[in-house]
Short mmCIF file of N, CA, C and O and ligand atoms in Angstrom, two decimals:
data_model
loop_
_atom_site.label_atom_id
_atom_site.label_comp_id
_atom_site.label_asym_id
_atom_site.label_seq_id
_atom_site.Cartn_x
_atom_site.Cartn_y
_atom_site.Cartn_z
N MET K 88 -5.12 12.52 5.43
CA MET K 88 -3.85 12.20 4.62
C MET K 88 -2.78 11.87 5.51
O MET K 88 -2.67 12.17 6.65
N ASP K 89 -1.65 11.56 4.84
CA ASP K 89 -0.43 11.20 5.49
C ASP K 89 0.38 12.44 5.73
O ASP K 89 1.28 12.74 4.94
N ASN K 90 0.11 13.07 6.82
CA ASN K 90 0.81 14.53 7.08
C ASN K 90 2.30 14.24 7.55
O ASN K 90 3.16 14.96 7.16
N PHE K 91 2.62 13.02 8.00
CA PHE K 91 3.94 12.61 8.27
C PHE K 91 4.83 12.88 7.10
O PHE K 91 5.85 13.51 6.94
N ARG K 92 4.34 12.24 5.96
CA ARG K 92 5.17 12.26 4.76
C ARG K 92 5.13 13.72 4.13
O ARG K 92 6.20 14.25 3.69
N LYS K 93 4.09 14.34 4.10
CA LYS K 93 3.93 15.62 3.60
C LYS K 93 4.87 16.71 4.23
O LYS K 93 5.67 17.35 3.62
N TYR K 94 4.75 16.55 5.48
CA TYR K 94 5.51 17.58 6.42
C TYR K 94 7.00 17.36 6.22
O TYR K 94 7.82 18.25 6.04
N PHE K 95 7.58 16.08 6.18
CA PHE K 95 8.98 15.91 6.20
C PHE K 95 9.46 15.96 4.83
O PHE K 95 10.71 15.46 4.57
N HIS K 96 8.80 16.31 3.83
CA HIS K 96 9.34 16.55 2.55
C HIS K 96 10.59 17.63 2.43
O HIS K 96 11.40 17.49 1.71
N SER K 97 10.44 18.40 3.51
CA SER K 97 11.50 19.60 3.61
C SER K 97 12.70 18.96 4.45
O SER K 97 12.46 18.47 5.60
N LYS K 98 13.88 18.96 3.82
CA LYS K 98 15.09 18.53 4.63
C LYS K 98 15.31 19.39 5.86
O LYS K 98 15.71 18.78 6.89
N GLU K 99 14.84 20.73 5.75
CA GLU K 99 15.08 21.47 7.09
C GLU K 99 14.23 20.93 8.29
O GLU K 99 14.53 20.95 9.35
N LYS K 100 12.94 20.56 7.80
CA LYS K 100 11.99 20.11 8.89
C LYS K 100 12.37 18.85 9.43
O LYS K 100 12.37 18.55 10.61
N ARG K 101 13.13 17.88 8.49
CA ARG K 101 13.69 16.63 9.11
C ARG K 101 14.81 17.00 10.02
O ARG K 101 14.98 16.25 11.09
N ARG K 102 15.69 17.81 9.59
CA ARG K 102 16.84 18.20 10.28
C ARG K 102 16.51 18.78 11.70
O ARG K 102 17.05 18.41 12.76
N GLN K 103 15.40 19.49 11.82
CA GLN K 103 15.03 19.94 13.05
C GLN K 103 14.45 18.89 14.11
O GLN K 103 14.41 19.25 15.19
N THR K 104 14.29 17.80 13.60
CA THR K 104 13.74 16.72 14.70
C THR K 104 15.04 16.14 15.32
O THR K 104 14.82 15.54 16.33
N PHE K 105 16.12 16.38 14.81
CA PHE K 105 17.36 15.89 15.51
C PHE K 105 17.97 16.76 16.54
O PHE K 105 19.01 17.41 16.26
N THR K 106 16.99 17.06 17.67
CA THR K 106 17.68 17.93 18.57
C THR K 106 18.70 17.42 19.49
O THR K 106 19.38 18.15 20.06
N SER K 107 18.71 16.02 19.67
CA SER K 107 19.62 15.41 20.50
C SER K 107 20.24 14.18 19.88
O SER K 107 20.19 13.08 20.40
N TRP K 108 20.78 14.39 18.68
CA TRP K 108 21.41 13.11 18.03
C TRP K 108 22.66 12.62 18.85
O TRP K 108 23.23 13.37 19.46
N VAL K 109 23.06 11.38 18.64
CA VAL K 109 24.00 10.79 19.46
C VAL K 109 25.40 11.20 19.20
O VAL K 109 26.31 10.94 19.95
N PHE K 110 25.48 11.64 17.79
CA PHE K 110 26.94 11.91 17.42
C PHE K 110 26.95 13.51 17.00
O PHE K 110 26.03 14.20 16.77
N LYS K 111 28.27 14.03 17.29
CA LYS K 111 28.39 15.49 16.93
C LYS K 111 28.48 15.60 15.36
O LYS K 111 28.51 14.65 14.51
N ASP K 112 28.40 16.96 15.00
CA ASP K 112 28.52 17.34 13.50
C ASP K 112 29.67 16.90 12.77
O ASP K 112 29.80 16.99 11.59
N ASP K 113 30.84 16.65 13.47
CA ASP K 113 32.15 16.45 12.86
C ASP K 113 32.30 15.04 12.39
O ASP K 113 33.42 14.76 11.82
N VAL K 114 31.26 14.15 12.62
CA VAL K 114 31.36 12.76 12.12
C VAL K 114 30.69 12.54 10.85
O VAL K 114 29.65 13.38 10.47
N ARG K 115 30.72 11.48 10.05
CA ARG K 115 30.07 11.35 8.94
C ARG K 115 28.64 11.03 9.12
O ARG K 115 27.75 11.58 8.35
N CYS K 116 28.22 10.34 10.12
CA CYS K 116 26.77 10.07 10.49
C CYS K 116 26.18 11.14 11.37
O CYS K 116 25.78 10.84 12.45
N ASN K 117 26.36 12.40 10.97
CA ASN K 117 25.77 13.41 11.63
C ASN K 117 24.40 13.72 11.41
O ASN K 117 23.83 13.17 10.41
N ALA K 118 23.62 14.58 12.14
CA ALA K 118 22.25 14.82 12.07
C ALA K 118 21.85 15.45 10.58
O ALA K 118 20.95 14.99 10.04
N ASP K 119 22.74 16.31 10.24
CA ASP K 119 22.45 16.87 8.85
C ASP K 119 22.51 15.78 7.64
O ASP K 119 21.63 15.86 6.86
N ALA K 120 23.53 14.98 7.76
CA ALA K 120 23.61 13.87 6.85
C ALA K 120 22.48 12.96 6.84
O ALA K 120 21.89 12.61 5.76
N LEU K 121 21.97 12.68 8.00
CA LEU K 121 20.74 11.67 8.10
C LEU K 121 19.47 12.42 7.59
O LEU K 121 18.69 11.78 6.84
N ALA K 122 19.42 13.69 7.91
CA ALA K 122 18.26 14.42 7.29
C ALA K 122 18.32 14.44 5.92
O ALA K 122 17.29 14.28 5.21
N GLU K 123 19.55 14.73 5.30
CA GLU K 123 19.55 14.76 3.80
C GLU K 123 19.22 13.47 3.23
O GLU K 123 18.66 13.45 2.14
N ALA K 124 19.61 12.38 3.91
CA ALA K 124 19.29 11.02 3.24
C ALA K 124 17.83 10.54 3.66
O ALA K 124 17.62 9.27 3.47
N GLY K 125 17.02 11.39 4.12
CA GLY K 125 15.61 11.16 4.18
C GLY K 125 15.17 10.80 5.47
O GLY K 125 13.92 10.45 5.72
N PHE K 126 16.02 10.92 6.57
CA PHE K 126 15.63 10.42 7.89
C PHE K 126 15.10 11.53 8.70
O PHE K 126 15.34 12.64 8.76
N VAL K 127 14.20 11.12 9.63
CA VAL K 127 13.52 11.83 10.79
C VAL K 127 13.94 11.25 11.99
O VAL K 127 14.09 10.04 12.22
N TYR K 128 14.20 12.00 13.07
CA TYR K 128 14.60 11.48 14.36
C TYR K 128 13.39 10.57 14.88
O TYR K 128 12.21 11.17 15.01
N ALA K 129 13.63 9.44 15.33
CA ALA K 129 12.66 8.45 15.80
C ALA K 129 13.00 7.94 17.19
O ALA K 129 12.53 6.83 17.50
N GLY K 130 14.05 8.35 17.75
CA GLY K 130 14.58 7.70 18.98
C GLY K 130 13.82 8.03 20.26
O GLY K 130 12.77 8.87 20.41
N ASN K 131 14.19 7.31 21.17
CA ASN K 131 13.52 7.38 22.73
C ASN K 131 14.61 7.20 23.66
O ASN K 131 15.66 6.75 23.24
N GLU K 132 14.18 6.92 24.89
CA GLU K 132 15.17 6.61 26.04
C GLU K 132 15.91 5.41 25.80
O GLU K 132 17.14 5.19 25.88
N ASN K 133 15.20 4.47 25.34
CA ASN K 133 15.89 3.03 25.07
C ASN K 133 16.55 3.04 23.74
O ASN K 133 17.60 2.30 23.68
N GLU K 134 16.23 3.70 22.75
CA GLU K 134 16.91 3.76 21.43
C GLU K 134 17.15 5.22 21.03
O GLU K 134 16.53 5.69 20.30
N PRO K 135 18.18 5.82 21.53
CA PRO K 135 18.55 7.18 21.39
C PRO K 135 18.95 7.34 19.91
O PRO K 135 19.00 8.60 19.45
N ASP K 136 19.37 6.28 19.26
CA ASP K 136 19.87 6.54 17.86
C ASP K 136 19.15 5.93 16.76
O ASP K 136 19.50 5.50 15.73
N CYS K 137 17.77 6.08 17.00
CA CYS K 137 16.80 5.53 15.98
C CYS K 137 16.36 6.65 14.97
O CYS K 137 16.02 7.80 15.43
N ALA K 138 16.47 6.42 13.79
CA ALA K 138 16.06 7.30 12.61
C ALA K 138 15.17 6.59 11.71
O ALA K 138 15.32 5.50 11.44
N GLN K 139 14.18 7.36 11.23
CA GLN K 139 13.15 6.68 10.19
C GLN K 139 13.02 7.48 8.98
O GLN K 139 12.98 8.68 9.03
N CYS K 140 12.98 6.79 7.92
CA CYS K 140 12.81 7.42 6.55
C CYS K 140 11.46 7.85 6.44
O CYS K 140 10.42 7.14 6.73
N PHE K 141 11.14 9.09 5.94
CA PHE K 141 9.78 9.67 5.82
C PHE K 141 9.13 9.04 4.67
O PHE K 141 7.95 9.32 4.52
N VAL K 142 9.79 8.36 3.69
CA VAL K 142 9.19 7.87 2.42
C VAL K 142 8.82 6.43 2.80
O VAL K 142 7.56 6.11 2.67
N CYS K 143 9.74 5.48 2.97
CA CYS K 143 9.49 4.09 3.10
C CYS K 143 9.23 3.71 4.57
O CYS K 143 8.83 2.56 4.71
N LYS K 144 9.45 4.70 5.40
CA LYS K 144 9.15 4.40 6.90
C LYS K 144 10.04 3.51 7.54
O LYS K 144 9.74 2.99 8.73
N LYS K 145 11.13 3.04 7.05
CA LYS K 145 12.08 2.04 7.66
C LYS K 145 12.83 2.85 8.68
O LYS K 145 13.31 3.97 8.59
N SER K 146 12.78 2.09 9.88
CA SER K 146 13.58 2.67 11.05
C SER K 146 14.80 1.89 11.15
O SER K 146 14.93 0.64 11.05
N LEU K 147 15.84 2.71 11.46
CA LEU K 147 17.27 2.10 11.61
C LEU K 147 17.76 2.63 13.05
O LEU K 147 17.79 3.84 13.10
N ASP K 148 18.54 1.76 13.63
CA ASP K 148 19.25 2.27 14.82
C ASP K 148 20.61 1.41 14.80
O ASP K 148 20.90 0.78 13.93
N GLY K 149 21.41 1.61 15.88
CA GLY K 149 22.69 0.86 15.98
C GLY K 149 23.71 1.63 15.02
O GLY K 149 24.65 1.01 14.46
N TRP K 150 23.47 2.87 14.83
CA TRP K 150 24.46 3.63 13.96
C TRP K 150 25.83 3.85 14.40
O TRP K 150 26.04 3.81 15.72
N GLU K 151 26.72 3.69 13.56
CA GLU K 151 28.23 4.01 13.95
C GLU K 151 28.57 5.38 13.48
O GLU K 151 28.14 5.86 12.43
N PRO K 152 29.66 6.08 14.07
CA PRO K 152 29.88 7.31 13.74
C PRO K 152 30.32 7.55 12.20
O PRO K 152 30.22 8.43 11.60
N ASP K 153 31.00 6.50 11.78
CA ASP K 153 31.45 6.36 10.26
C ASP K 153 30.43 6.03 9.34
O ASP K 153 30.71 5.83 8.07
N ASP K 154 29.13 5.58 9.77
CA ASP K 154 28.31 5.12 8.80
C ASP K 154 27.90 6.22 7.80
O ASP K 154 27.81 7.42 8.10
N ASP K 155 27.54 5.81 6.63
CA ASP K 155 27.08 6.68 5.51
C ASP K 155 25.56 6.43 5.44
O ASP K 155 24.99 5.44 5.15
N PRO K 156 24.81 7.58 5.94
CA PRO K 156 23.36 7.41 5.93
C PRO K 156 22.72 7.05 4.63
O PRO K 156 21.90 6.13 4.58
N TRP K 157 23.20 7.49 3.49
CA TRP K 157 22.67 7.10 2.24
C TRP K 157 22.92 5.63 1.92
O TRP K 157 22.00 4.98 1.48
N GLY K 158 24.11 5.26 2.13
CA GLY K 158 24.47 3.78 2.02
C GLY K 158 23.68 2.89 2.83
O GLY K 158 23.11 1.85 2.30
N GLU K 159 23.50 3.24 4.12
CA GLU K 159 22.82 2.37 5.05
C GLU K 159 21.31 2.35 4.74
O GLU K 159 20.64 1.32 4.70
N HIS K 160 20.75 3.41 4.31
CA HIS K 160 19.37 3.52 3.91
C HIS K 160 19.11 2.59 2.80
O HIS K 160 18.17 1.79 2.87
N LEU K 161 20.04 2.60 1.72
CA LEU K 161 19.62 1.83 0.58
C LEU K 161 19.99 0.31 0.84
O LEU K 161 19.23 -0.50 0.42
N LYS K 162 20.94 0.08 1.77
CA LYS K 162 21.27 -1.37 2.04
C LYS K 162 20.27 -1.97 2.78
O LYS K 162 19.80 -3.10 2.50
N HIS K 163 19.39 -1.24 3.63
CA HIS K 163 18.35 -1.85 4.52
C HIS K 163 17.02 -1.65 3.86
O HIS K 163 16.06 -2.34 4.31
N GLN K 164 16.84 -0.96 2.91
CA GLN K 164 15.60 -0.74 2.21
C GLN K 164 15.68 -0.40 0.69
O GLN K 164 15.62 0.51 0.23
N LYS K 165 15.88 -1.61 -0.02
CA LYS K 165 16.36 -1.58 -1.37
C LYS K 165 15.36 -0.87 -2.34
O LYS K 165 15.62 -0.44 -3.32
N ASP K 166 14.06 -1.18 -1.86
CA ASP K 166 13.04 -0.48 -2.75
C ASP K 166 12.53 0.92 -2.47
O ASP K 166 11.59 1.39 -2.91
N CYS K 167 13.31 1.69 -1.51
CA CYS K 167 13.02 3.01 -1.30
C CYS K 167 13.39 4.00 -2.41
O CYS K 167 14.62 4.08 -2.65
N PRO K 168 12.51 4.65 -3.15
CA PRO K 168 12.98 5.51 -4.10
C PRO K 168 13.64 6.76 -3.74
O PRO K 168 14.44 7.13 -4.52
N PHE K 169 13.60 7.10 -2.39
CA PHE K 169 14.29 8.26 -1.97
C PHE K 169 15.77 7.75 -1.90
O PHE K 169 16.69 8.54 -2.34
N ALA K 170 15.93 6.70 -1.15
CA ALA K 170 17.31 6.10 -0.98
C ALA K 170 18.00 5.78 -2.30
O ALA K 170 19.30 6.03 -2.57
N ALA K 171 17.14 5.35 -3.42
CA ALA K 171 17.80 5.07 -4.64
C ALA K 171 18.34 6.16 -5.40
O ALA K 171 19.25 5.97 -6.18
N THR K 172 17.90 7.41 -4.99
CA THR K 172 18.51 8.63 -5.69
C THR K 172 20.03 8.79 -5.32
O THR K 172 20.89 9.35 -6.02
N GLN K 173 20.37 8.38 -4.08
CA GLN K 173 21.64 8.63 -3.49
C GLN K 173 22.29 10.10 -3.54
O GLN K 173 23.44 10.22 -3.74
N LYS K 174 21.35 11.06 -3.62
CA LYS K 174 21.81 12.40 -3.54
C LYS K 174 20.75 13.43 -3.22
O LYS K 174 19.48 13.18 -3.04
N SER K 175 21.32 14.55 -2.79
CA SER K 175 20.39 15.56 -2.13
C SER K 175 19.15 15.92 -3.10
O SER K 175 19.24 15.94 -4.34
N GLN K 176 17.99 16.08 -2.43
CA GLN K 176 16.73 16.55 -3.27
C GLN K 176 17.02 17.57 -4.08
O GLN K 176 16.35 17.65 -5.27
N LEU K 177 17.82 18.52 -3.76
CA LEU K 177 18.08 19.69 -4.60
C LEU K 177 18.75 19.23 -5.91
O LEU K 177 18.80 20.13 -6.85
N LYS K 178 19.41 18.10 -6.05
CA LYS K 178 19.96 17.72 -7.26
C LYS K 178 19.21 16.64 -7.97
O LYS K 178 19.94 16.23 -8.92
N TRP K 179 18.06 16.42 -7.64
CA TRP K 179 17.19 15.42 -8.33
C TRP K 179 16.92 15.93 -9.69
O TRP K 179 16.68 17.08 -9.83
N THR K 180 16.74 14.91 -10.55
CA THR K 180 16.14 15.33 -11.91
C THR K 180 14.50 15.33 -11.71
O THR K 180 14.01 14.72 -10.59
N VAL K 181 13.72 15.78 -12.63
CA VAL K 181 12.26 15.77 -12.49
C VAL K 181 11.93 14.39 -12.51
O VAL K 181 10.95 14.08 -11.69
N GLU K 182 12.56 13.49 -13.29
CA GLU K 182 12.05 12.04 -13.26
C GLU K 182 12.30 11.47 -11.74
O GLU K 182 11.37 10.82 -11.42
N GLN K 183 13.35 11.79 -11.11
CA GLN K 183 13.51 11.16 -9.84
C GLN K 183 12.45 11.86 -8.85
O GLN K 183 11.92 11.11 -8.00
N TYR K 184 12.19 13.08 -8.91
CA TYR K 184 11.18 13.59 -8.14
C TYR K 184 9.81 13.05 -8.32
O TYR K 184 9.17 12.77 -7.29
N ILE K 185 9.46 12.82 -9.58
CA ILE K 185 8.16 12.28 -9.96
C ILE K 185 8.10 10.91 -9.37
O ILE K 185 7.04 10.34 -8.69
N LYS K 186 9.26 10.15 -9.52
CA LYS K 186 9.17 8.58 -9.02
C LYS K 186 8.92 8.67 -7.34
O LYS K 186 8.25 7.88 -6.98
N VAL K 187 9.76 9.47 -6.74
CA VAL K 187 9.51 9.53 -5.25
C VAL K 187 8.06 10.07 -4.87
O VAL K 187 7.46 9.33 -4.09
N GLU K 188 7.51 10.88 -5.62
CA GLU K 188 6.22 11.49 -5.31
C GLU K 188 5.25 10.36 -5.67
O GLU K 188 4.28 10.01 -4.76
N LYS K 189 5.37 9.63 -6.78
CA LYS K 189 4.44 8.50 -7.13
C LYS K 189 4.57 7.54 -6.09
O LYS K 189 3.38 6.81 -5.63
N ASP K 190 5.74 7.18 -5.52
CA ASP K 190 5.95 5.99 -4.63
C ASP K 190 5.11 6.54 -3.33
O ASP K 190 4.45 5.60 -2.74
N CYS K 191 5.34 7.75 -2.89
CA CYS K 191 4.76 8.13 -1.79
C CYS K 191 3.25 8.08 -1.66
O CYS K 191 2.58 7.47 -0.84
N LEU K 192 2.55 8.50 -3.03
CA LEU K 192 1.20 8.48 -3.07
C LEU K 192 0.69 7.07 -3.17
O LEU K 192 -0.44 6.82 -2.55
N THR K 193 1.40 6.16 -3.66
CA THR K 193 0.99 4.77 -3.80
C THR K 193 1.05 4.19 -2.57
O THR K 193 0.10 3.42 -2.14
N ARG K 194 2.05 4.44 -1.65
CA ARG K 194 2.06 4.05 -0.23
C ARG K 194 0.75 4.45 0.57
O ARG K 194 0.27 3.70 1.34
N ILE K 195 0.45 5.84 0.43
CA ILE K 195 -0.64 6.40 1.10
C ILE K 195 -1.87 5.66 0.63
O ILE K 195 -2.73 5.37 1.58
N ILE K 196 -2.13 5.47 -0.59
CA ILE K 196 -3.41 4.92 -1.15
C ILE K 196 -3.45 3.48 -0.58
O ILE K 196 -4.48 3.06 -0.21
N ASN K 197 -2.42 2.74 -0.67
CA ASN K 197 -2.37 1.25 -0.19
C ASN K 197 -2.72 1.26 1.34
O ASN K 197 -3.47 0.44 1.70
N SER K 198 -2.03 2.23 2.06
CA SER K 198 -2.45 2.29 3.42
C SER K 198 -3.86 2.50 3.70
O SER K 198 -4.52 1.93 4.51
N LEU K 199 -4.55 3.62 2.98
CA LEU K 199 -5.89 3.80 3.13
C LEU K 199 -6.82 2.69 2.72
O LEU K 199 -7.89 2.40 3.40
N ARG K 200 -6.48 1.94 1.68
CA ARG K 200 -7.21 0.85 1.14
C ARG K 200 -7.06 -0.23 2.21
O ARG K 200 -8.22 -0.81 2.58
N GLU K 201 -6.12 -0.50 2.88
CA GLU K 201 -6.03 -1.58 3.97
C GLU K 201 -6.78 -1.15 5.22
O GLU K 201 -7.62 -1.97 5.69
N GLN K 202 -6.85 0.08 5.38
CA GLN K 202 -7.61 0.58 6.54
C GLN K 202 -9.12 0.37 6.30
O GLN K 202 -9.80 -0.12 7.11
N GLU K 203 -9.40 0.78 5.10
CA GLU K 203 -10.81 0.63 4.50
C GLU K 203 -11.33 -0.86 4.57
O GLU K 203 -12.42 -1.18 5.17
N LEU K 204 -10.38 -1.72 4.07
CA LEU K 204 -10.77 -3.23 4.01
C LEU K 204 -10.93 -3.69 5.49
O LEU K 204 -11.83 -4.53 5.78
N LYS K 205 -10.07 -3.37 6.25
CA LYS K 205 -10.17 -3.82 7.82
C LYS K 205 -11.48 -3.26 8.48
O LYS K 205 -12.14 -4.07 9.04
N ARG K 206 -11.78 -2.07 8.26
CA ARG K 206 -12.99 -1.35 8.63
C ARG K 206 -14.32 -2.32 8.16
O ARG K 206 -15.15 -2.72 9.01
N ASN K 207 -14.30 -2.51 6.95
CA ASN K 207 -15.31 -3.41 6.30
C ASN K 207 -15.49 -4.67 6.89
O ASN K 207 -16.53 -5.20 7.16
N ASN K 208 -14.28 -5.23 6.96
CA ASN K 208 -14.18 -6.67 7.52
C ASN K 208 -14.78 -6.64 9.04
O ASN K 208 -15.49 -7.65 9.38
N ASP K 209 -14.27 -5.72 9.86
CA ASP K 209 -14.86 -5.67 11.21
C ASP K 209 -16.31 -5.50 11.19
O ASP K 209 -16.93 -6.21 11.92
N GLU K 210 -16.82 -4.64 10.35
CA GLU K 210 -18.20 -4.42 10.39
C GLU K 210 -18.96 -5.62 9.90
O GLU K 210 -20.07 -5.97 10.48
N PHE K 211 -18.50 -6.43 8.89
CA PHE K 211 -19.07 -7.52 8.47
C PHE K 211 -19.12 -8.54 9.50
O PHE K 211 -20.22 -9.25 9.74
N LYS K 212 -18.09 -8.71 10.21
CA LYS K 212 -18.07 -9.67 11.39
C LYS K 212 -19.01 -9.37 12.39
O LYS K 212 -19.71 -10.32 12.93
N LYS K 213 -19.11 -8.08 12.77
CA LYS K 213 -20.11 -7.58 13.74
C LYS K 213 -21.57 -7.96 13.29
O LYS K 213 -22.37 -8.57 14.11
N ARG K 214 -22.02 -7.93 11.91
CA ARG K 214 -23.14 -8.16 11.54
C ARG K 214 -23.56 -9.73 11.47
O ARG K 214 -24.59 -9.96 11.93
N ILE K 215 -22.57 -10.51 11.06
CA ILE K 215 -22.87 -11.93 10.99
C ILE K 215 -22.82 -12.63 12.45
O ILE K 215 -23.39 -13.58 12.77
N GLN K 216 -22.21 -11.91 13.30
CA GLN K 216 -22.12 -12.45 14.75
C GLN K 216 -23.41 -11.88 15.60
O GLN K 216 -23.90 -12.60 16.40
N GLY K 217 -23.81 -10.75 15.32
CA GLY K 217 -24.87 -10.07 15.97
C GLY K 217 -26.27 -10.37 15.32
O GLY K 217 -27.19 -10.16 16.04
ZN1 LIG X 219 13.36 5.14 2.67
#
């Protein structure tokens, strides 16, 4: 299963990934705000300011201190149901929660289906060539 998505459902778990964020806590685009908006730290030496959404998996970098993580998330990934809520998970309605869950599961199923199709295709190619 997709442990990445399951594990990072918790804002605290997402927050803990930002051990070395490029901005301090007193700016709008701080680690806590990014975690709240669905992001997990995904940076490295070359891209120290990269963050990735745990639902839609969109990666964003080039953040500015004044950026609004919720706004940037929705701007760059209009079909992300997490970004569409534009508010803390703690304030979601049951409908919003179900919509995000449904989308996560659909993305997991589609990914498994693609892997299975690719595996079958590879096997088929081997058989007709061999
Ligand atoms: Zn997203």
